[in-house]
Short mmCIF file of C-alpha atoms in Angstrom, two decimals:
data_model
loop_
_atom_site.label_atom_id
_atom_site.label_comp_id
_atom_site.label_asym_id
_atom_site.label_seq_id
_atom_site.Cartn_x
_atom_site.Cartn_y
_atom_site.Cartn_z
CA UNK A 1 -73.51 -7.92 35.65
CA UNK A 2 -75.17 -4.94 34.56
CA UNK A 3 -75.61 -5.96 30.85
CA UNK A 4 -77.10 -8.46 28.87
CA UNK A 5 -76.76 -9.83 25.10
CA UNK A 6 -79.37 -7.63 24.01
CA UNK A 7 -77.30 -4.75 25.02
CA UNK A 8 -74.69 -5.66 22.20
CA UNK A 9 -75.33 -3.15 19.17
CA UNK A 10 -76.99 -4.06 15.94
CA UNK A 11 -74.56 -4.71 12.58
CA UNK A 12 -75.61 -1.24 11.18
CA UNK A 13 -73.89 0.22 14.37
CA UNK A 14 -70.53 -1.21 13.84
CA UNK A 15 -70.61 -0.32 10.14
CA UNK A 16 -70.74 3.41 11.39
CA UNK A 17 -68.54 3.10 14.39
CA UNK A 18 -65.69 1.89 12.11
CA UNK A 19 -64.58 5.17 11.54
CA UNK A 20 -62.34 5.30 14.56
CA UNK A 21 -58.59 5.62 13.57
CA UNK A 22 -57.20 2.63 12.96
CA UNK A 23 -60.22 0.06 13.11
CA UNK A 24 -59.36 -1.94 10.13
CA UNK A 25 -61.54 -5.26 11.06
CA UNK A 26 -64.63 -5.74 9.68
CA UNK A 27 -68.31 -4.67 10.98
CA UNK A 28 -69.05 -8.51 11.35
CA UNK A 29 -65.70 -9.07 13.58
CA UNK A 30 -66.30 -6.51 16.06
CA UNK A 31 -69.90 -7.80 16.76
CA UNK A 32 -68.74 -10.99 16.80
CA UNK A 33 -66.30 -10.20 19.18
CA UNK A 34 -68.79 -8.16 21.65
CA UNK A 35 -70.84 -11.34 21.44
CA UNK A 36 -68.26 -13.88 22.14
CA UNK A 37 -67.35 -11.44 25.42
CA UNK A 38 -70.76 -11.24 26.48
CA UNK A 39 -71.58 -14.65 26.31
CA UNK A 40 -68.15 -15.77 28.25
CA UNK A 41 -68.70 -12.90 30.72
CA UNK A 42 -72.10 -13.53 31.38
CA UNK A 43 -71.22 -17.65 32.16
CA UNK A 44 -68.37 -16.05 34.73
CA UNK A 45 -66.60 -19.14 35.01
CA UNK A 46 -63.57 -19.04 37.46
CA UNK A 47 -60.45 -17.51 35.62
CA UNK A 48 -62.43 -16.48 32.31
CA UNK A 49 -60.32 -13.58 31.82
CA UNK A 50 -57.16 -14.91 31.74
CA UNK A 51 -58.13 -17.96 29.61
CA UNK A 52 -60.22 -16.51 26.98
CA UNK A 53 -58.86 -12.83 26.23
CA UNK A 54 -55.35 -12.65 24.60
CA UNK A 55 -53.37 -9.62 25.66
CA UNK A 56 -51.08 -9.30 22.82
CA UNK A 57 -52.15 -6.92 20.35
CA UNK A 58 -53.03 -9.22 17.63
CA UNK A 59 -56.72 -8.13 15.89
CA UNK A 60 -56.92 -11.49 14.26
CA UNK A 61 -57.57 -13.91 16.97
CA UNK A 62 -60.70 -15.46 15.94
CA UNK A 63 -63.75 -14.61 18.50
CA UNK A 64 -66.28 -17.32 18.68
CA UNK A 65 -69.62 -16.89 19.69
CA UNK A 66 -69.54 -19.65 21.73
CA UNK A 67 -66.97 -18.66 24.07
CA UNK A 68 -64.77 -21.78 23.72
CA UNK A 69 -61.10 -21.38 23.80
CA UNK A 70 -58.53 -18.68 24.17
CA UNK A 71 -60.56 -16.83 21.53
CA UNK A 72 -60.87 -12.92 22.05
CA UNK A 73 -58.39 -10.39 21.52
CA UNK A 74 -57.97 -7.53 23.65
CA UNK A 75 -57.20 -5.30 20.53
CA UNK A 76 -60.38 -5.72 19.03
CA UNK A 77 -62.29 -5.65 22.31
CA UNK A 78 -60.46 -2.05 23.23
CA UNK A 79 -61.87 -1.02 20.02
CA UNK A 80 -65.30 -2.29 20.89
CA UNK A 81 -65.67 -0.58 23.85
CA UNK A 82 -64.47 2.79 22.44
CA UNK A 83 -67.06 2.44 19.63
CA UNK A 84 -69.60 2.26 22.16
CA UNK A 85 -68.38 4.77 24.76
CA UNK A 86 -67.71 7.59 21.86
CA UNK A 87 -70.98 7.10 20.37
CA UNK A 88 -73.23 6.32 23.55
CA UNK A 89 -75.92 8.76 22.37
CA UNK A 90 -76.99 6.71 19.51
CA UNK A 91 -80.18 4.66 20.12
CA UNK A 92 -78.34 1.43 19.47
CA UNK A 93 -75.87 2.25 22.39
CA UNK A 94 -77.85 3.69 24.98
CA UNK A 95 -77.99 0.60 27.03
CA UNK A 96 -74.46 -0.41 26.33
CA UNK A 97 -72.69 1.65 28.10
CA UNK A 98 -72.02 -0.79 31.18
CA UNK A 99 -71.03 -3.44 28.69
CA UNK A 100 -68.22 -1.11 27.33
CA UNK A 101 -67.15 -0.18 31.03
CA UNK A 102 -66.94 -3.73 31.94
CA UNK A 103 -64.53 -4.84 28.96
CA UNK A 104 -62.14 -1.63 29.90
CA UNK A 105 -62.03 -2.58 33.38
CA UNK A 106 -61.24 -6.13 32.50
CA UNK A 107 -58.52 -5.32 30.22
CA UNK A 108 -57.19 -2.93 32.50
CA UNK A 109 -57.08 -5.86 35.21
CA UNK A 110 -54.93 -7.77 32.69
CA UNK A 111 -52.61 -5.26 31.82
CA UNK A 112 -53.55 -3.51 29.06
CA UNK A 113 -52.06 -0.23 28.92
CA UNK A 114 -54.61 1.46 26.62
CA UNK A 115 -57.43 0.64 28.46
CA UNK A 116 -55.91 1.65 31.86
CA UNK A 117 -55.13 5.08 29.99
CA UNK A 118 -58.57 5.26 28.44
CA UNK A 119 -60.05 4.75 31.90
CA UNK A 120 -57.63 7.05 33.81
CA UNK A 121 -58.61 9.96 31.54
CA UNK A 122 -62.03 9.45 32.05
CA UNK A 123 -61.84 9.48 35.36
CA UNK A 124 -59.80 12.66 35.29
CA UNK A 125 -62.49 14.26 32.93
CA UNK A 126 -65.15 13.10 35.19
CA UNK A 127 -63.69 14.35 38.16
CA UNK A 128 -63.61 10.99 39.67
CA UNK A 129 -59.85 10.19 40.13
CA UNK A 130 -59.39 8.31 43.63
CA UNK A 131 -63.24 7.17 43.35
CA UNK A 132 -62.95 3.00 44.29
CA UNK A 133 -64.30 2.19 40.76
CA UNK A 134 -61.20 3.57 39.49
CA UNK A 135 -58.61 2.39 42.28
CA UNK A 136 -57.42 -0.96 40.02
CA UNK A 137 -56.98 1.00 37.05
CA UNK A 138 -54.93 3.64 39.06
CA UNK A 139 -52.77 1.02 40.30
CA UNK A 140 -52.24 -0.49 36.99
CA UNK A 141 -51.40 3.18 35.68
CA UNK A 142 -48.83 4.18 38.51
CA UNK A 143 -47.46 0.54 37.50
CA UNK A 144 -46.37 1.82 34.05
CA UNK A 145 -45.40 5.16 35.49
CA UNK A 146 -42.93 3.01 37.72
CA UNK A 147 -41.27 1.63 34.85
CA UNK A 148 -41.00 4.53 32.65
CA UNK A 149 -39.92 6.53 34.94
CA UNK A 150 -39.95 10.62 34.92
CA UNK A 151 -35.94 10.78 34.15
CA UNK A 152 -34.89 12.53 37.48
CA UNK A 153 -31.72 11.55 38.38
CA UNK A 154 -33.05 10.06 41.48
CA UNK A 155 -33.10 6.20 41.53
CA UNK A 156 -36.46 6.85 43.62
CA UNK A 157 -38.06 8.77 41.25
CA UNK A 158 -37.96 6.64 38.36
CA UNK A 159 -35.96 4.61 35.80
CA UNK A 160 -33.87 7.18 33.62
CA UNK A 161 -32.46 4.07 31.79
CA UNK A 162 -36.12 2.88 30.59
CA UNK A 163 -35.90 1.30 27.06
CA UNK A 164 -39.32 2.53 25.30
CA UNK A 165 -41.93 -0.23 25.21
CA UNK A 166 -44.94 0.50 22.79
CA UNK A 167 -46.75 -1.91 24.97
CA UNK A 168 -46.16 0.74 27.62
CA UNK A 169 -47.93 3.76 25.44
CA UNK A 170 -44.84 5.69 27.37
CA UNK A 171 -45.38 9.19 25.93
CA UNK A 172 -49.17 8.99 26.21
CA UNK A 173 -48.66 7.60 29.92
CA UNK A 174 -46.45 10.69 30.85
CA UNK A 175 -48.85 13.33 28.89
CA UNK A 176 -51.72 12.22 30.90
CA UNK A 177 -49.50 12.00 34.45
CA UNK A 178 -48.62 15.69 33.67
CA UNK A 179 -52.28 16.75 32.86
CA UNK A 180 -53.13 15.04 36.27
CA UNK A 181 -50.52 17.05 37.96
CA UNK A 182 -51.38 20.27 36.14
CA UNK A 183 -55.19 19.71 37.26
CA UNK A 184 -53.69 20.55 40.94
CA UNK A 185 -53.62 24.10 39.76
CA UNK A 186 -50.54 25.11 42.17
CA UNK A 187 -46.74 26.01 41.44
CA UNK A 188 -45.56 22.53 42.34
CA UNK A 189 -48.05 20.88 39.90
CA UNK A 190 -47.10 22.77 37.31
CA UNK A 191 -43.28 22.27 37.86
CA UNK A 192 -44.01 18.36 38.14
CA UNK A 193 -46.24 18.60 35.13
CA UNK A 194 -43.24 20.34 32.92
CA UNK A 195 -41.18 17.40 34.12
CA UNK A 196 -43.50 14.56 33.07
CA UNK A 197 -44.00 16.65 30.10
CA UNK A 198 -40.56 16.90 28.91
CA UNK A 199 -40.42 13.27 29.66
CA UNK A 200 -43.41 12.92 27.27
CA UNK A 201 -41.62 14.54 24.52
CA UNK A 202 -38.51 12.41 24.74
CA UNK A 203 -40.36 9.52 24.56
CA UNK A 204 -42.62 10.88 21.87
CA UNK A 205 -39.56 11.85 19.38
CA UNK A 206 -37.40 8.57 20.26
CA UNK A 207 -40.11 5.91 19.61
CA UNK A 208 -40.12 4.60 16.31
CA UNK A 209 -42.91 3.19 13.91
CA UNK A 210 -43.58 -0.54 13.96
CA UNK A 211 -45.64 -2.79 12.50
CA UNK A 212 -47.57 -3.59 15.84
CA UNK A 213 -50.89 -2.42 15.78
CA UNK A 214 -51.82 0.45 18.01
CA UNK A 215 -55.31 1.08 19.37
CA UNK A 216 -56.16 4.29 20.49
CA UNK A 217 -55.70 4.53 24.46
CA UNK A 218 -58.30 7.27 24.19
CA UNK A 219 -59.37 9.74 21.43
CA UNK A 220 -57.57 12.82 21.41
CA UNK A 221 -59.28 16.60 22.30
CA UNK A 222 -59.26 18.76 25.15
CA UNK A 223 -57.67 18.00 28.33
CA UNK A 224 -61.68 17.99 29.59
CA UNK A 225 -62.22 15.64 26.81
CA UNK A 226 -64.34 12.25 28.14
CA UNK A 227 -64.31 9.12 25.81
CA UNK A 228 -68.01 8.84 26.66
CA UNK A 229 -68.82 11.99 24.42
CA UNK A 230 -65.75 12.55 22.53
CA UNK A 231 -63.51 12.20 24.34
CA UNK A 232 -65.52 14.19 22.56
CA UNK A 233 -63.94 12.92 19.98
CA UNK A 234 -63.47 16.45 19.88
CA UNK A 235 -61.61 17.00 16.77
CA UNK A 236 -61.86 14.34 13.74
CA UNK A 237 -59.31 15.91 11.79
CA UNK A 238 -56.38 15.57 14.46
CA UNK A 239 -53.78 13.86 12.43
CA UNK A 240 -53.30 10.46 14.09
CA UNK A 241 -49.95 9.07 15.44
CA UNK A 242 -50.04 5.75 16.98
CA UNK A 243 -47.06 6.41 18.95
CA UNK A 244 -47.86 9.72 20.55
CA UNK A 245 -51.53 9.86 20.17
CA UNK A 246 -52.08 12.87 23.00
CA UNK A 247 -49.64 15.15 21.72
CA UNK A 248 -52.07 18.01 21.50
CA UNK A 249 -52.48 17.79 25.38
CA UNK A 250 -48.85 17.97 25.65
CA UNK A 251 -48.99 20.91 23.57
CA UNK A 252 -51.85 22.73 25.26
CA UNK A 253 -50.48 21.73 28.46
CA UNK A 254 -47.39 23.22 28.01
CA UNK A 255 -48.58 26.33 26.48
CA UNK A 256 -51.15 26.78 29.31
CA UNK A 257 -48.33 26.51 32.03
CA UNK A 258 -46.39 29.11 30.42
CA UNK A 259 -49.23 31.22 29.84
CA UNK A 260 -49.86 31.18 33.76
CA UNK A 261 -46.05 32.13 34.25
CA UNK A 262 -46.24 34.79 31.86
CA UNK A 263 -43.70 33.46 29.41
CA UNK A 264 -46.19 34.30 26.37
CA UNK A 265 -44.08 33.85 23.30
CA UNK A 266 -43.14 30.00 24.77
CA UNK A 267 -46.62 29.78 25.00
CA UNK A 268 -47.67 30.97 21.71
CA UNK A 269 -44.96 28.24 20.29
CA UNK A 270 -46.97 25.32 21.71
CA UNK A 271 -50.37 26.59 20.99
CA UNK A 272 -48.72 27.36 17.40
CA UNK A 273 -47.90 23.55 17.45
CA UNK A 274 -51.41 22.61 18.58
CA UNK A 275 -53.33 24.62 15.88
CA UNK A 276 -51.13 24.78 13.12
CA UNK A 277 -49.25 21.62 13.38
CA UNK A 278 -52.06 19.41 15.02
CA UNK A 279 -54.95 21.22 13.68
CA UNK A 280 -56.91 21.43 16.94
CA UNK A 281 -59.79 23.34 17.64
CA UNK A 282 -58.75 24.26 21.01
CA UNK A 283 -55.31 24.70 19.90
CA UNK A 284 -56.67 27.91 17.80
CA UNK A 285 -58.91 29.09 20.62
CA UNK A 286 -55.93 29.55 22.77
CA UNK A 287 -53.55 30.80 20.19
CA UNK A 288 -56.14 33.42 19.67
CA UNK A 289 -56.08 34.07 23.45
CA UNK A 290 -52.37 34.39 23.74
CA UNK A 291 -52.31 36.79 21.09
CA UNK A 292 -54.46 39.02 22.45
CA UNK A 293 -52.49 39.04 25.35
CA UNK A 294 -49.16 40.29 23.43
CA UNK A 295 -51.42 42.84 21.98
CA UNK A 296 -51.86 41.28 18.64
CA UNK A 297 -55.86 40.98 18.47
CA UNK A 298 -55.73 43.51 15.03
CA UNK A 299 -53.47 40.98 13.00
CA UNK A 300 -54.55 38.54 10.45
CA UNK A 301 -53.19 35.68 12.94
CA UNK A 302 -55.54 36.47 15.32
CA UNK A 303 -58.32 36.47 13.42
CA UNK A 304 -57.64 33.33 11.45
CA UNK A 305 -57.08 31.62 14.59
CA UNK A 306 -60.57 32.61 15.94
CA UNK A 307 -62.15 31.41 12.50
CA UNK A 308 -60.67 28.32 12.30
CA UNK A 309 -61.65 27.58 16.28
CA UNK A 310 -65.61 29.09 15.50
CA UNK A 311 -65.72 26.91 12.28
CA UNK A 312 -64.51 23.70 14.40
CA UNK A 313 -67.49 24.48 16.71
CA UNK A 314 -65.72 26.55 19.49
CA UNK A 315 -68.91 28.95 20.35
CA UNK A 316 -66.66 31.38 22.14
CA UNK A 317 -64.36 32.43 19.10
CA UNK A 318 -67.69 32.76 17.18
CA UNK A 319 -68.82 35.05 19.84
CA UNK A 320 -65.57 37.25 19.61
CA UNK A 321 -65.79 37.17 16.02
CA UNK A 322 -69.20 38.69 16.16
CA UNK A 323 -68.30 41.22 18.49
CA UNK A 324 -65.33 42.44 16.62
CA UNK A 325 -67.31 42.65 13.65
CA UNK A 326 -70.03 44.54 15.45
CA UNK A 327 -67.48 47.19 16.59
CA UNK A 328 -65.86 47.21 13.23
CA UNK A 329 -69.20 48.21 12.05
CA UNK A 330 -69.22 51.12 14.57
CA UNK A 331 -66.00 52.76 12.54
CA UNK A 332 -66.22 55.92 11.16
CA UNK A 333 -65.90 56.84 7.44
CA UNK A 334 -67.77 53.56 6.60
CA UNK A 335 -70.23 53.47 3.78
CA UNK A 336 -73.68 52.55 4.25
CA UNK A 337 -73.00 49.33 2.11
CA UNK A 338 -69.70 48.28 4.19
CA UNK A 339 -71.41 49.21 7.35
CA UNK A 340 -74.31 46.97 6.39
CA UNK A 341 -71.79 44.04 5.29
CA UNK A 342 -70.19 44.14 8.46
CA UNK A 343 -73.21 43.76 10.19
CA UNK A 344 -74.08 40.99 8.58
CA UNK A 345 -71.32 39.14 9.37
CA UNK A 346 -71.59 39.94 13.01
CA UNK A 347 -74.92 38.49 12.98
CA UNK A 348 -73.88 35.41 11.44
CA UNK A 349 -70.97 34.68 13.65
CA UNK A 350 -73.16 35.45 16.68
CA UNK A 351 -75.94 33.10 15.14
CA UNK A 352 -73.46 30.32 15.16
CA UNK A 353 -72.32 31.12 18.73
CA UNK A 354 -75.93 30.82 19.59
CA UNK A 355 -76.09 34.48 21.16
CA UNK A 356 -78.40 37.26 20.38
CA UNK A 357 -76.77 40.06 18.05
CA UNK A 358 -76.28 43.42 20.12
CA UNK A 359 -78.42 46.52 18.75
CA UNK A 360 -76.33 48.76 16.25
CA UNK A 361 -73.72 50.76 17.96
CA UNK A 362 -73.01 48.50 20.79
CA UNK A 363 -71.10 45.80 22.05
CA UNK A 364 -73.37 43.89 24.22
CA UNK A 365 -74.20 40.33 24.06
CA UNK A 366 -76.89 38.51 25.13
CA UNK A 367 -75.68 34.59 25.84
#
């Protein structure tokens, strides 16, 4: 084992980490679950995973610190791992990363879908798909996909009659499969991605809410998000839909493919979903990009998209706004006051972007 009991974060960490969407247990309960897991894992008795971890999404199973009995909920452990991974820069968790990864691999091996999807998305973000450490998770992921199917008419390509199972996190699984295909950056990859994205949309629309608990499979962010930073969680203001947590990735994925195909209006519609509907920073940034390609860079909608992206921390958006204001400051007929006002605004955006403001009358930017 690459962790010890000393790697368990202190009580104050769990109080802060409870901001994760859906984390509804007390800080003490999360810490107790972590301690119980470590005690059992370090003893490493035969079959301890199957005997001591309950994969039934019940967060209220008691987590005893002596590790006796079937005492730990997979639901709670998954949150424990995510809390550590998503705040790993904290001094109290810098040595706990191995513990979090061990938990995720254990739960994935037991067939716990949220942990499998989290590991697969992390592998994708780190360009580690196909590496030996993620092979068991990939096998579990593929078994989920086989149950769901891609809605193809060919029986060899899936199960069109699949009945939605919330325990499979079906819409998210399909979305992730599509993202993996899109990363191939080929025409065939895009075709396959669109097929799986269509499947995700259908499942996301038909899955109904229930009283079952839905832990995050992976906090939503950009497709490059990594649970250990962000994942990163990139936008904490995203509406949390427990039935389809990666809807932002769906919208951005479809939009990017439409952009590559030159279908700008369709791309704009998808980016509108990611930005206006889901309030995602990446969505606002790509919305500005598509409006620019459509010749609408002089519209209020374009400026609004850039501003919202910049306010949410997108450096490129702030840089573009700075350049825009410097260009506007060179327009003929401006009063001295108006010219200086636009320059000040440009300087502010450049400061936000971490860039050096250009000299008066130019648009050169030093990044």
